[in-house]
Structure formats: structure tokens, C-alpha cells
């Protein structure tokens, strides 16, 4: 493990923001993680652990140590009649894991195809798409506890998972470094086809009895048609979360905005942030090199040389407009540094 100084983070964040880290290291194993944390001094703090850098916005140089987890490995731990348990190193690219599962006929994560980032950062925000969340297939999360200085495992019930959140995003943020995950996948896949356009797209290509491989292809097609590829146009996926409002608040909103779409979320109601932002006139708008994506307004984009502050200023502008028009406070989903 080598600690480098004054390193550009441009290629380590999918927004493509040009900032520098005072110290930088790539960690390829649990030993590297242990060595990195034991070499820290007050001068090299704070620490930021990066996976694929697909859910961060840098607004200034990072005056501490950035570590990229690069450990690799997908191993079958065990199997029973119905399930296969896969241990995934944190540094694996998430979509490679989905491809591996689908290629081996294991169901559960095909709807999470093409989500950018690494496996190890998946639990942090409980990645989700097309009706599936990571928590649905997670058996355990192994972490290095850098405060107590030991390794431990979390079961999903202890991870405080919610919509785009977990203990690793809240109080465990600076304490737990995820080293690997164990996924519990189905040998007889149960397909989840009810979200959005999945059935429609399957029909379009004439598939009547879909397989997980067909679903992966469809999800890749839907995502690629709506979401910008970060290697072409810098972005961090959904910049905002979909707001969740109370039933009373929803009753007020629907009276004033009868065409507002919504989804039930327990006793509350989820409103598509994309719709709110579009109604405020931001869809496809560009302000210098910072912009709002033309097909999915929840996604902010960097046309080339946007600064993190420029993207953040745009986000604040959107939040203020949505608040003024709808009385709803949008919450930022990406981690801003
Ligand atoms: N909509 C508009 N205008 C648009 C696009 C969408 O009004 O231009 C409205 C429509 O009513 C549509 C609704 O928004 O039905 C929902 O749109 P979509 O299905 O594209 O999903 P989303 O709720 O905007 C969420 C996730 C995405 C995930 C998709 C698909 C969040 C914050 N985002 O977006 O996740 O891929 O569902 O499951 O929950 C990410 O987290 O980075 C991400 C891309």
C-alpha cells in the first residue's frame, strides 16, 4: 500500500470534478485497510473512503486522506436447496456482480443491473431500482470497525436500511469500512416485473416467458435510454431523493396539482422528484457546464468543466424553486464534500 500526495480526484468521481486529495491510497486487501488506518496521523485526517466515486460531489479539495477500495473476488460461500450465498469483495464493480449472478442463473439482483459504483458502497445508500433494493438480497455486510479496531459482520436487521439510507450513511459513516458483502441469491429466480416499463418493454421485444438474463437486458436498455453514461457525461445518478410526504400533505398537494403522480410508501406517499423539477422548468436546462439531464431531471450533469460549487448552486436553486412552488423540501441524495 502506497500513500500518494496531492492527487487529482477527477478520474475517481463520476461527476468528473477536478479537485485534489492531500493524501491518496488504493487499498487492495483487508491488510491494506488495516495498514492504512494504523498509519493515519492527526495531520492526515479526516478520511474519505471511495468506492466507484459514483455518489459523491466534491466542492473543494479534500484536506485529508482519500482511500479507494480495490479488493476483488466473488466466491460461493455455501448453498442450500434454494439459495446460493456469494461473498463479494467491496472493490468489485457492482454491475460485474450482477452479470456474474445472471450468468450463473442466480436471481435477485437482475433489476439492479447497470447501477454505477462498487459492491462495497451498495449498502451505504441501499441501492435500489425497478422495484428491488439491495437489502432484499443481502445476507450480511462485513466491515472493519476503525474505532474499535476489529472486523465484524452486520445482519440486514442491524443495518437500519431505509429508502437510500443505512447505518453506514448515518452514525456509522466514519466508523465502518465495508470490506465485503454476502448476497443470498435464488436458484429458482422469482421475477419482479411490476415496476414502470419492464412488462411493456418485454412485450415490445416479444418475450412472453422472461428469464433473468432477458430482464437484465431490458433494464440495461431502459437505463441506457434514460440515464446518462457517466463515462460520457459526468453525473452521480439521482442527485435528489424522491420526497416522501404525509397523507395530509398529499391531500393538500393533489387538490392543487391534480396531475401530480405518486406512489404509496407505507402510510406516506412518495412523489417523483423528477416531476416536481420538470414542473419548475429545469428539465434539460444548462447553466454554464452544470446542467439538469434532458430525460431524467433528478440527475444533475457536468458538461465538462463544471465546478462542484457550480453543481451545488444549481441544486440549491432547484431546491428553492420546488419549495416555493410545491412547499416540498427536496433532499440531496449524493454525499457532498
Ligand atoms: N418523471 C417526470 N419527468 C421525467 C422523468 C420522470 O415527471 O422527465 C416522473 C414520472 O412520473 C415517472 C416518475 O418520475 O413515472 C419516476 O421516474 P423513474 O421511473 O425514471 O424513476 P425515479 O423515481 O425518478 C428512481 C431512482 C433511480 C432508479 C429509478 C428506477 C431515486 C432517487 N431514484 O428514479 O435511481 O434508477 O427509480 O427504479 O429513488 C439513483 O439512485 O442514482 C437512480 C438513478
Short mmCIF file of N, CA, C and O in Angstrom, two decimals, residues 112-244:
data_model
loop_
_atom_site.label_atom_id
_atom_site.label_comp_id
_atom_site.label_asym_id
_atom_site.label_seq_id
_atom_site.Cartn_x
_atom_site.Cartn_y
_atom_site.Cartn_z
N UNK A 112 -31.17 -4.73 -10.59
CA UNK A 112 -30.18 -3.72 -10.18
C UNK A 112 -29.04 -3.64 -11.20
O UNK A 112 -27.94 -3.17 -10.87
N UNK A 113 -29.30 -4.11 -12.42
CA UNK A 113 -28.29 -4.05 -13.48
C UNK A 113 -27.91 -2.61 -13.78
O UNK A 113 -28.75 -1.70 -13.73
N UNK A 114 -26.63 -2.44 -14.10
CA UNK A 114 -26.08 -1.18 -14.60
C UNK A 114 -26.08 -0.02 -13.59
O UNK A 114 -25.84 1.13 -13.97
N UNK A 115 -26.34 -0.31 -12.33
CA UNK A 115 -26.18 0.76 -11.33
C UNK A 115 -24.68 0.99 -11.20
O UNK A 115 -23.92 0.06 -10.99
N UNK A 116 -24.25 2.25 -11.36
CA UNK A 116 -22.81 2.50 -11.27
C UNK A 116 -22.28 2.30 -9.85
O UNK A 116 -23.06 2.30 -8.90
N UNK A 117 -20.99 2.15 -9.71
CA UNK A 117 -20.38 2.07 -8.38
C UNK A 117 -19.90 0.68 -8.04
O UNK A 117 -20.05 -0.25 -8.83
N UNK A 118 -19.34 0.57 -6.85
CA UNK A 118 -18.78 -0.70 -6.40
C UNK A 118 -19.73 -1.42 -5.46
O UNK A 118 -20.60 -0.80 -4.84
N UNK A 119 -19.52 -2.73 -5.32
CA UNK A 119 -20.37 -3.53 -4.44
C UNK A 119 -20.33 -2.99 -3.01
O UNK A 119 -21.36 -2.91 -2.34
N UNK A 120 -19.15 -2.59 -2.55
CA UNK A 120 -19.00 -2.19 -1.15
C UNK A 120 -19.73 -0.92 -0.78
O UNK A 120 -20.00 -0.67 0.40
N UNK A 121 -20.07 -0.10 -1.77
CA UNK A 121 -20.80 1.12 -1.42
C UNK A 121 -22.31 0.91 -1.59
O UNK A 121 -23.09 1.78 -1.19
N UNK A 122 -22.70 -0.24 -2.13
CA UNK A 122 -24.13 -0.52 -2.30
C UNK A 122 -24.94 -0.41 -1.01
O UNK A 122 -25.99 0.24 -0.98
N UNK A 123 -24.45 -1.03 0.10
CA UNK A 123 -25.25 -0.97 1.33
C UNK A 123 -25.33 0.44 1.93
O UNK A 123 -26.27 0.74 2.66
N UNK A 124 -24.35 1.30 1.63
CA UNK A 124 -24.33 2.62 2.26
C UNK A 124 -25.64 3.35 1.97
O UNK A 124 -26.30 3.86 2.86
N UNK A 125 -26.01 3.37 0.69
CA UNK A 125 -27.28 4.05 0.36
C UNK A 125 -28.35 3.05 -0.02
O UNK A 125 -29.37 3.44 -0.59
N UNK A 126 -28.14 1.76 0.30
CA UNK A 126 -29.14 0.74 -0.01
C UNK A 126 -29.62 0.91 -1.44
O UNK A 126 -30.79 1.22 -1.69
N UNK A 127 -28.70 0.71 -2.40
CA UNK A 127 -29.02 0.95 -3.81
C UNK A 127 -30.32 0.26 -4.19
O UNK A 127 -30.62 -0.84 -3.71
N UNK A 128 -31.05 0.91 -5.08
CA UNK A 128 -32.34 0.35 -5.47
C UNK A 128 -32.73 0.81 -6.85
O UNK A 128 -32.32 1.89 -7.29
N UNK A 129 -33.48 -0.02 -7.54
CA UNK A 129 -34.02 0.35 -8.85
C UNK A 129 -35.05 -0.69 -9.26
O UNK A 129 -34.94 -1.87 -8.90
N UNK A 130 -36.06 -0.23 -10.01
CA UNK A 130 -37.05 -1.10 -10.63
C UNK A 130 -37.64 -2.12 -9.64
O UNK A 130 -37.73 -3.31 -9.92
N UNK A 131 -38.01 -1.58 -8.47
CA UNK A 131 -38.74 -2.39 -7.50
C UNK A 131 -37.90 -3.30 -6.63
O UNK A 131 -38.44 -4.11 -5.88
N UNK A 132 -36.57 -3.20 -6.69
CA UNK A 132 -35.70 -4.04 -5.85
C UNK A 132 -34.72 -3.14 -5.12
O UNK A 132 -34.24 -2.15 -5.67
N UNK A 133 -34.45 -3.49 -3.85
CA UNK A 133 -33.40 -2.79 -3.11
C UNK A 133 -32.36 -3.82 -2.66
O UNK A 133 -32.70 -4.99 -2.45
N UNK A 134 -31.13 -3.35 -2.48
CA UNK A 134 -30.06 -4.28 -2.09
C UNK A 134 -30.43 -5.05 -0.83
O UNK A 134 -30.13 -6.24 -0.69
N UNK A 135 -31.09 -4.38 0.11
CA UNK A 135 -31.42 -5.04 1.38
C UNK A 135 -32.25 -6.32 1.19
O UNK A 135 -32.19 -7.22 2.01
N UNK A 136 -32.98 -6.41 0.06
CA UNK A 136 -33.83 -7.58 -0.19
C UNK A 136 -33.01 -8.86 -0.41
O UNK A 136 -33.53 -9.96 -0.27
N UNK A 137 -31.76 -8.70 -0.82
CA UNK A 137 -30.96 -9.89 -1.17
C UNK A 137 -29.69 -10.02 -0.32
O UNK A 137 -28.87 -10.90 -0.55
N UNK A 138 -29.58 -9.12 0.65
CA UNK A 138 -28.35 -9.09 1.44
C UNK A 138 -28.44 -10.10 2.59
O UNK A 138 -29.45 -10.17 3.28
N UNK A 139 -27.38 -10.87 2.77
CA UNK A 139 -27.35 -11.79 3.92
C UNK A 139 -26.53 -11.17 5.05
O UNK A 139 -26.91 -11.20 6.20
N UNK A 140 -25.39 -10.57 4.70
CA UNK A 140 -24.57 -9.88 5.72
C UNK A 140 -23.62 -8.88 5.07
O UNK A 140 -23.40 -8.93 3.86
N UNK A 141 -23.12 -7.98 5.90
CA UNK A 141 -22.13 -6.99 5.46
C UNK A 141 -20.95 -7.11 6.41
O UNK A 141 -21.13 -7.01 7.63
N UNK A 142 -19.76 -7.32 5.87
CA UNK A 142 -18.58 -7.41 6.74
C UNK A 142 -17.86 -6.06 6.71
O UNK A 142 -17.68 -5.48 5.63
N UNK A 143 -17.49 -5.58 7.90
CA UNK A 143 -16.86 -4.26 7.97
C UNK A 143 -15.60 -4.30 8.83
O UNK A 143 -15.44 -5.18 9.69
N UNK A 144 -14.72 -3.32 8.57
CA UNK A 144 -13.63 -3.05 9.50
C UNK A 144 -14.14 -1.91 10.38
O UNK A 144 -14.53 -0.86 9.87
N UNK A 145 -14.19 -2.15 11.70
CA UNK A 145 -14.60 -1.10 12.63
C UNK A 145 -13.33 -0.36 13.01
O UNK A 145 -12.52 -0.86 13.79
N UNK A 146 -13.13 0.84 12.45
CA UNK A 146 -11.85 1.51 12.63
C UNK A 146 -11.77 2.22 13.99
O UNK A 146 -10.71 2.68 14.38
N UNK A 147 -12.88 2.27 14.72
CA UNK A 147 -12.85 2.84 16.07
C UNK A 147 -12.47 1.73 17.06
O UNK A 147 -11.50 1.84 17.80
N UNK A 148 -13.21 0.61 17.04
CA UNK A 148 -12.90 -0.49 17.96
C UNK A 148 -11.73 -1.34 17.46
O UNK A 148 -11.23 -2.19 18.19
N UNK A 149 -11.31 -1.09 16.22
CA UNK A 149 -10.18 -1.81 15.60
C UNK A 149 -10.36 -3.32 15.57
O UNK A 149 -9.52 -4.07 16.07
N UNK A 150 -11.48 -3.74 15.02
CA UNK A 150 -11.67 -5.15 14.72
C UNK A 150 -12.62 -5.30 13.54
O UNK A 150 -13.22 -4.32 13.09
N UNK A 151 -12.71 -6.52 13.04
CA UNK A 151 -13.66 -6.79 11.96
C UNK A 151 -14.94 -7.32 12.58
O UNK A 151 -14.91 -8.02 13.59
N UNK A 152 -16.07 -6.97 11.97
CA UNK A 152 -17.32 -7.55 12.44
C UNK A 152 -18.31 -7.65 11.28
O UNK A 152 -18.08 -7.06 10.22
N UNK A 153 -19.38 -8.40 11.51
CA UNK A 153 -20.39 -8.56 10.45
C UNK A 153 -21.71 -7.98 10.93
O UNK A 153 -22.02 -8.04 12.12
N UNK A 154 -22.43 -7.38 10.02
CA UNK A 154 -23.78 -6.88 10.29
C UNK A 154 -24.78 -7.76 9.57
O UNK A 154 -24.58 -8.08 8.39
N UNK A 155 -25.87 -8.11 10.23
CA UNK A 155 -27.01 -8.70 9.52
C UNK A 155 -27.92 -7.56 9.08
O UNK A 155 -27.92 -6.48 9.71
N UNK A 156 -28.72 -7.76 8.02
CA UNK A 156 -29.53 -6.66 7.50
C UNK A 156 -30.38 -5.96 8.57
O UNK A 156 -30.51 -4.74 8.54
N UNK A 157 -30.90 -6.73 9.53
CA UNK A 157 -31.78 -6.12 10.55
C UNK A 157 -31.03 -5.06 11.37
O UNK A 157 -31.65 -4.16 11.94
N UNK A 158 -29.70 -5.16 11.42
CA UNK A 158 -28.92 -4.19 12.20
C UNK A 158 -28.38 -3.04 11.37
O UNK A 158 -27.66 -2.19 11.87
N UNK A 159 -28.70 -3.05 10.07
CA UNK A 159 -28.12 -2.04 9.18
C UNK A 159 -28.97 -0.77 9.07
O UNK A 159 -28.57 0.18 8.38
N UNK A 160 -30.14 -0.76 9.71
CA UNK A 160 -31.05 0.40 9.67
C UNK A 160 -31.34 0.84 8.23
O UNK A 160 -31.29 2.03 7.90
N UNK A 161 -31.62 -0.14 7.38
CA UNK A 161 -31.88 0.19 5.98
C UNK A 161 -33.18 0.94 5.81
O UNK A 161 -34.18 0.64 6.47
N UNK A 162 -33.17 1.91 4.93
CA UNK A 162 -34.38 2.61 4.53
C UNK A 162 -34.20 3.02 3.08
O UNK A 162 -33.23 2.58 2.43
N UNK A 163 -35.10 3.84 2.60
CA UNK A 163 -35.00 4.32 1.22
C UNK A 163 -33.73 5.16 1.06
O UNK A 163 -33.60 6.21 1.67
N UNK A 164 -32.77 4.63 0.34
CA UNK A 164 -31.48 5.28 0.07
C UNK A 164 -30.71 5.64 1.35
O UNK A 164 -30.00 6.65 1.39
N UNK A 165 -30.83 4.81 2.37
CA UNK A 165 -30.09 5.10 3.61
C UNK A 165 -29.80 3.84 4.41
O UNK A 165 -30.39 2.78 4.17
N UNK A 166 -28.84 3.97 5.34
CA UNK A 166 -28.45 2.86 6.21
C UNK A 166 -27.62 3.42 7.36
O UNK A 166 -27.27 4.60 7.36
N UNK A 167 -27.25 2.55 8.29
CA UNK A 167 -26.38 2.95 9.39
C UNK A 167 -25.02 3.45 8.86
O UNK A 167 -24.38 4.32 9.44
N UNK A 168 -24.62 2.93 7.67
CA UNK A 168 -23.31 3.28 7.11
C UNK A 168 -23.29 4.69 6.52
O UNK A 168 -22.23 5.24 6.23
N UNK A 169 -24.49 5.25 6.32
CA UNK A 169 -24.58 6.61 5.81
C UNK A 169 -24.78 7.58 6.97
O UNK A 169 -24.51 8.76 6.84
N UNK A 170 -25.24 7.05 8.12
CA UNK A 170 -25.56 7.92 9.26
C UNK A 170 -24.48 7.80 10.33
O UNK A 170 -23.33 8.13 10.09
N UNK A 171 -24.84 7.24 11.50
CA UNK A 171 -23.88 7.27 12.62
C UNK A 171 -22.63 6.41 12.40
O UNK A 171 -21.61 6.62 13.05
N UNK A 172 -22.71 5.45 11.45
CA UNK A 172 -21.55 4.59 11.21
C UNK A 172 -20.61 5.13 10.14
O UNK A 172 -19.63 4.48 9.77
N UNK A 173 -20.91 6.33 9.66
CA UNK A 173 -20.22 6.89 8.48
C UNK A 173 -18.69 6.88 8.61
O UNK A 173 -17.99 6.48 7.70
N UNK A 174 -18.18 7.36 9.73
CA UNK A 174 -16.73 7.46 9.85
C UNK A 174 -16.15 6.28 10.64
O UNK A 174 -14.99 6.31 11.04
N UNK A 175 -16.98 5.29 10.89
CA UNK A 175 -16.53 4.20 11.75
C UNK A 175 -16.36 2.87 11.03
O UNK A 175 -15.41 2.14 11.30
N UNK A 176 -17.29 2.58 10.13
CA UNK A 176 -17.29 1.25 9.50
C UNK A 176 -16.84 1.34 8.04
O UNK A 176 -17.43 2.07 7.25
N UNK A 177 -15.82 0.57 7.71
CA UNK A 177 -15.39 0.47 6.31
C UNK A 177 -15.85 -0.89 5.80
O UNK A 177 -15.44 -1.93 6.34
N UNK A 178 -16.72 -0.88 4.81
CA UNK A 178 -17.27 -2.16 4.31
C UNK A 178 -16.18 -2.89 3.53
O UNK A 178 -15.58 -2.33 2.61
N UNK A 179 -15.91 -4.13 3.93
CA UNK A 179 -14.85 -4.91 3.27
C UNK A 179 -15.43 -5.96 2.31
O UNK A 179 -14.80 -6.31 1.33
N UNK A 180 -16.61 -6.47 2.64
CA UNK A 180 -17.27 -7.42 1.72
C UNK A 180 -18.74 -7.56 2.06
O UNK A 180 -19.19 -7.11 3.14
N UNK A 181 -19.48 -8.14 1.13
CA UNK A 181 -20.91 -8.40 1.35
C UNK A 181 -21.16 -9.88 1.11
O UNK A 181 -20.44 -10.51 0.34
N UNK A 182 -22.20 -10.39 1.73
CA UNK A 182 -22.67 -11.72 1.36
C UNK A 182 -24.10 -11.58 0.84
O UNK A 182 -24.96 -11.03 1.53
N UNK A 183 -24.31 -12.02 -0.39
CA UNK A 183 -25.65 -11.96 -1.00
C UNK A 183 -26.28 -13.34 -0.99
O UNK A 183 -25.59 -14.35 -1.20
N UNK A 184 -27.59 -13.36 -0.73
CA UNK A 184 -28.34 -14.61 -0.74
C UNK A 184 -29.20 -14.61 -2.00
O UNK A 184 -30.18 -13.87 -2.08
N UNK A 185 -28.80 -15.41 -2.98
CA UNK A 185 -29.47 -15.36 -4.28
C UNK A 185 -30.27 -16.63 -4.54
O UNK A 185 -29.96 -17.70 -3.99
N UNK A 186 -31.30 -16.47 -5.38
CA UNK A 186 -32.24 -17.58 -5.61
C UNK A 186 -31.81 -18.50 -6.74
O UNK A 186 -31.51 -18.03 -7.85
N UNK A 187 -31.84 -19.81 -6.47
CA UNK A 187 -31.58 -20.77 -7.55
C UNK A 187 -32.77 -20.84 -8.51
O UNK A 187 -32.61 -21.11 -9.68
N UNK A 188 -33.98 -20.65 -7.94
CA UNK A 188 -35.17 -20.57 -8.80
C UNK A 188 -35.65 -19.12 -8.76
O UNK A 188 -36.44 -18.75 -7.87
N UNK A 189 -35.18 -18.31 -9.66
CA UNK A 189 -35.45 -16.87 -9.61
C UNK A 189 -36.95 -16.54 -9.58
O UNK A 189 -37.75 -17.18 -10.26
N UNK A 190 -37.27 -15.53 -8.74
CA UNK A 190 -38.64 -15.00 -8.70
C UNK A 190 -38.55 -13.64 -9.39
O UNK A 190 -37.88 -12.73 -8.89
N UNK A 191 -39.20 -13.52 -10.55
CA UNK A 191 -39.01 -12.30 -11.34
C UNK A 191 -39.85 -11.14 -10.81
O UNK A 191 -40.99 -11.33 -10.40
N UNK A 192 -39.28 -9.96 -10.81
CA UNK A 192 -40.01 -8.76 -10.38
C UNK A 192 -40.20 -7.86 -11.59
O UNK A 192 -39.27 -7.21 -12.04
N UNK A 193 -41.44 -7.88 -12.09
CA UNK A 193 -41.70 -7.23 -13.39
C UNK A 193 -42.65 -6.04 -13.28
O UNK A 193 -43.02 -5.45 -14.30
N UNK A 194 -43.05 -5.71 -12.03
CA UNK A 194 -44.16 -4.77 -11.91
C UNK A 194 -43.79 -3.30 -11.95
O UNK A 194 -44.66 -2.44 -11.97
N UNK A 195 -42.50 -3.00 -11.92
CA UNK A 195 -42.12 -1.60 -11.87
C UNK A 195 -42.06 -1.00 -13.27
O UNK A 195 -41.46 -1.56 -14.19
N UNK A 196 -42.69 0.17 -13.41
CA UNK A 196 -42.53 1.00 -14.60
C UNK A 196 -42.74 0.25 -15.90
O UNK A 196 -43.75 -0.45 -16.08
N UNK A 197 -41.76 0.36 -16.77
CA UNK A 197 -41.93 -0.11 -18.14
C UNK A 197 -41.43 -1.53 -18.39
O UNK A 197 -41.32 -1.94 -19.54
N UNK A 198 -41.12 -2.30 -17.35
CA UNK A 198 -40.48 -3.59 -17.60
C UNK A 198 -41.36 -4.49 -18.48
O UNK A 198 -40.92 -5.00 -19.51
N UNK A 199 -42.64 -4.65 -18.06
CA UNK A 199 -43.53 -5.55 -18.84
C UNK A 199 -43.70 -5.04 -20.27
O UNK A 199 -43.66 -5.82 -21.23
N UNK A 200 -43.90 -3.70 -20.37
CA UNK A 200 -44.12 -3.10 -21.70
C UNK A 200 -42.92 -3.38 -22.61
O UNK A 200 -43.08 -3.76 -23.77
N UNK A 201 -41.73 -3.21 -22.07
CA UNK A 201 -40.51 -3.42 -22.88
C UNK A 201 -40.36 -4.90 -23.25
O UNK A 201 -39.92 -5.22 -24.36
N UNK A 202 -40.72 -5.81 -22.33
CA UNK A 202 -40.63 -7.24 -22.63
C UNK A 202 -41.59 -7.59 -23.77
O UNK A 202 -41.25 -8.33 -24.69
N UNK A 203 -42.81 -7.01 -23.69
CA UNK A 203 -43.80 -7.25 -24.74
C UNK A 203 -43.30 -6.75 -26.09
O UNK A 203 -43.42 -7.43 -27.11
N UNK A 204 -42.70 -5.57 -26.04
CA UNK A 204 -42.20 -4.94 -27.28
C UNK A 204 -41.25 -5.85 -28.04
O UNK A 204 -41.26 -5.90 -29.25
N UNK A 205 -40.40 -6.57 -27.26
CA UNK A 205 -39.44 -7.45 -27.95
C UNK A 205 -39.97 -8.89 -28.04
O UNK A 205 -39.23 -9.81 -28.38
N UNK A 206 -41.26 -9.06 -27.70
CA UNK A 206 -41.93 -10.35 -27.92
C UNK A 206 -41.53 -11.44 -26.93
O UNK A 206 -41.62 -12.62 -27.26
N UNK A 207 -41.08 -11.04 -25.72
CA UNK A 207 -40.70 -12.07 -24.74
C UNK A 207 -41.89 -12.36 -23.82
O UNK A 207 -42.36 -11.47 -23.10
N UNK A 208 -42.37 -13.62 -23.86
CA UNK A 208 -43.55 -13.97 -23.07
C UNK A 208 -43.16 -14.64 -21.76
O UNK A 208 -43.82 -14.50 -20.75
N UNK A 209 -42.08 -15.43 -21.80
CA UNK A 209 -41.61 -16.08 -20.57
C UNK A 209 -40.18 -15.61 -20.28
O UNK A 209 -39.21 -16.26 -20.68
N UNK A 210 -40.07 -14.47 -19.60
CA UNK A 210 -38.75 -13.87 -19.41
C UNK A 210 -37.85 -14.67 -18.48
O UNK A 210 -38.32 -15.39 -17.60
N UNK A 211 -36.56 -14.55 -18.71
CA UNK A 211 -35.54 -15.12 -17.83
C UNK A 211 -34.84 -13.95 -17.14
O UNK A 211 -35.02 -12.79 -17.56
N UNK A 212 -33.99 -14.25 -16.16
CA UNK A 212 -33.27 -13.14 -15.51
C UNK A 212 -32.34 -12.47 -16.51
O UNK A 212 -32.10 -11.26 -16.43
N UNK A 213 -31.87 -13.22 -17.46
CA UNK A 213 -30.99 -12.64 -18.46
C UNK A 213 -31.76 -11.65 -19.35
O UNK A 213 -31.26 -10.56 -19.66
N UNK A 214 -33.00 -12.01 -19.70
CA UNK A 214 -33.82 -11.09 -20.50
C UNK A 214 -34.14 -9.84 -19.70
O UNK A 214 -34.15 -8.73 -20.24
N UNK A 215 -34.38 -10.02 -18.39
CA UNK A 215 -34.69 -8.84 -17.56
C UNK A 215 -33.47 -7.93 -17.47
O UNK A 215 -33.58 -6.71 -17.59
N UNK A 216 -32.30 -8.56 -17.29
CA UNK A 216 -31.08 -7.73 -17.25
C UNK A 216 -30.96 -6.91 -18.55
O UNK A 216 -30.70 -5.71 -18.50
N UNK A 217 -31.19 -7.56 -19.69
CA UNK A 217 -31.09 -6.84 -20.97
C UNK A 217 -32.08 -5.68 -21.04
O UNK A 217 -31.74 -4.59 -21.50
N UNK A 218 -33.31 -5.93 -20.57
CA UNK A 218 -34.35 -4.90 -20.62
C UNK A 218 -33.99 -3.72 -19.70
O UNK A 218 -34.12 -2.55 -20.07
N UNK A 219 -33.53 -4.06 -18.50
CA UNK A 219 -33.17 -2.99 -17.54
C UNK A 219 -32.01 -2.15 -18.11
O UNK A 219 -32.02 -0.92 -18.02
N UNK A 220 -31.06 -2.84 -18.72
CA UNK A 220 -29.93 -2.11 -19.31
C UNK A 220 -30.45 -1.18 -20.42
O UNK A 220 -30.05 -0.02 -20.52
N UNK A 221 -31.41 -1.70 -21.18
CA UNK A 221 -31.97 -0.88 -22.27
C UNK A 221 -32.71 0.34 -21.69
O UNK A 221 -32.52 1.47 -22.14
N UNK A 222 -33.55 0.11 -20.66
CA UNK A 222 -34.32 1.23 -20.09
C UNK A 222 -33.36 2.25 -19.47
O UNK A 222 -33.47 3.45 -19.73
N UNK A 223 -32.41 1.76 -18.67
CA UNK A 223 -31.49 2.70 -18.01
C UNK A 223 -30.68 3.49 -19.04
O UNK A 223 -30.51 4.70 -18.90
N UNK A 224 -30.17 2.78 -20.06
CA UNK A 224 -29.32 3.48 -21.03
C UNK A 224 -30.12 4.52 -21.81
O UNK A 224 -29.56 5.50 -22.28
N UNK A 225 -31.43 4.29 -21.95
CA UNK A 225 -32.21 5.26 -22.72
C UNK A 225 -32.58 6.48 -21.87
O UNK A 225 -32.90 7.52 -22.40
N UNK A 226 -32.53 6.34 -20.54
CA UNK A 226 -32.98 7.45 -19.68
C UNK A 226 -31.86 8.13 -18.93
O UNK A 226 -31.94 9.30 -18.59
N UNK A 227 -30.84 7.33 -18.57
CA UNK A 227 -29.82 7.86 -17.66
C UNK A 227 -28.51 8.07 -18.39
O UNK A 227 -28.10 7.22 -19.17
N UNK A 228 -27.85 9.19 -18.15
CA UNK A 228 -26.60 9.45 -18.87
C UNK A 228 -25.48 8.53 -18.41
O UNK A 228 -25.37 8.21 -17.23
N UNK A 229 -24.64 8.11 -19.35
CA UNK A 229 -23.47 7.28 -19.04
C UNK A 229 -22.38 8.18 -18.47
O UNK A 229 -21.90 9.09 -19.17
N UNK A 230 -21.98 7.95 -17.21
CA UNK A 230 -21.01 8.86 -16.58
C UNK A 230 -19.67 8.94 -17.32
O UNK A 230 -18.96 9.93 -17.19
N UNK A 231 -19.35 7.91 -18.14
CA UNK A 231 -18.08 7.99 -18.86
C UNK A 231 -18.20 8.97 -20.03
O UNK A 231 -17.20 9.38 -20.61
N UNK A 232 -19.42 9.35 -20.37
CA UNK A 232 -19.62 10.32 -21.47
C UNK A 232 -20.03 11.67 -20.90
O UNK A 232 -19.55 12.72 -21.32
N UNK A 233 -20.94 11.67 -19.94
CA UNK A 233 -21.45 12.91 -19.35
C UNK A 233 -21.41 12.76 -17.82
O UNK A 233 -22.16 11.94 -17.26
N UNK A 234 -20.54 13.54 -17.18
CA UNK A 234 -20.35 13.40 -15.74
C UNK A 234 -21.65 13.52 -14.96
O UNK A 234 -22.44 14.43 -15.18
N UNK A 235 -21.90 12.59 -14.04
CA UNK A 235 -23.09 12.65 -13.19
C UNK A 235 -22.96 11.63 -12.06
O UNK A 235 -22.06 10.79 -12.08
N UNK A 236 -23.83 11.74 -11.07
CA UNK A 236 -23.80 10.80 -9.94
C UNK A 236 -25.16 10.15 -9.76
O UNK A 236 -25.62 9.95 -8.64
N UNK A 237 -25.81 9.84 -10.86
CA UNK A 237 -27.15 9.24 -10.76
C UNK A 237 -28.12 10.27 -10.19
O UNK A 237 -27.93 11.49 -10.33
N UNK A 238 -29.16 9.78 -9.52
CA UNK A 238 -30.14 10.71 -8.94
C UNK A 238 -29.44 11.62 -7.93
O UNK A 238 -28.85 11.13 -6.97
N UNK A 239 -29.53 12.90 -8.15
CA UNK A 239 -28.87 13.84 -7.23
C UNK A 239 -29.75 14.05 -5.99
O UNK A 239 -29.25 14.32 -4.91
N UNK A 240 -31.07 13.93 -6.20
CA UNK A 240 -32.03 14.12 -5.11
C UNK A 240 -32.77 12.81 -4.83
O UNK A 240 -32.89 11.97 -5.71
N UNK A 241 -33.31 12.70 -3.63
CA UNK A 241 -34.20 11.57 -3.34
C UNK A 241 -35.61 11.96 -3.75
O UNK A 241 -35.93 13.15 -3.81
N UNK A 242 -36.44 10.97 -4.01
CA UNK A 242 -37.85 11.26 -4.21
C UNK A 242 -38.45 11.63 -2.85
O UNK A 242 -38.31 10.86 -1.90
N UNK A 243 -39.10 12.81 -2.74
CA UNK A 243 -39.62 13.18 -1.43
C UNK A 243 -40.80 12.32 -0.98
O UNK A 243 -41.59 11.88 -1.81
N UNK A 244 -40.86 12.07 0.30
CA UNK A 244 -41.97 11.31 0.87
C UNK A 244 -42.78 12.28 1.73
O UNK A 244 -42.23 12.95 2.58
#
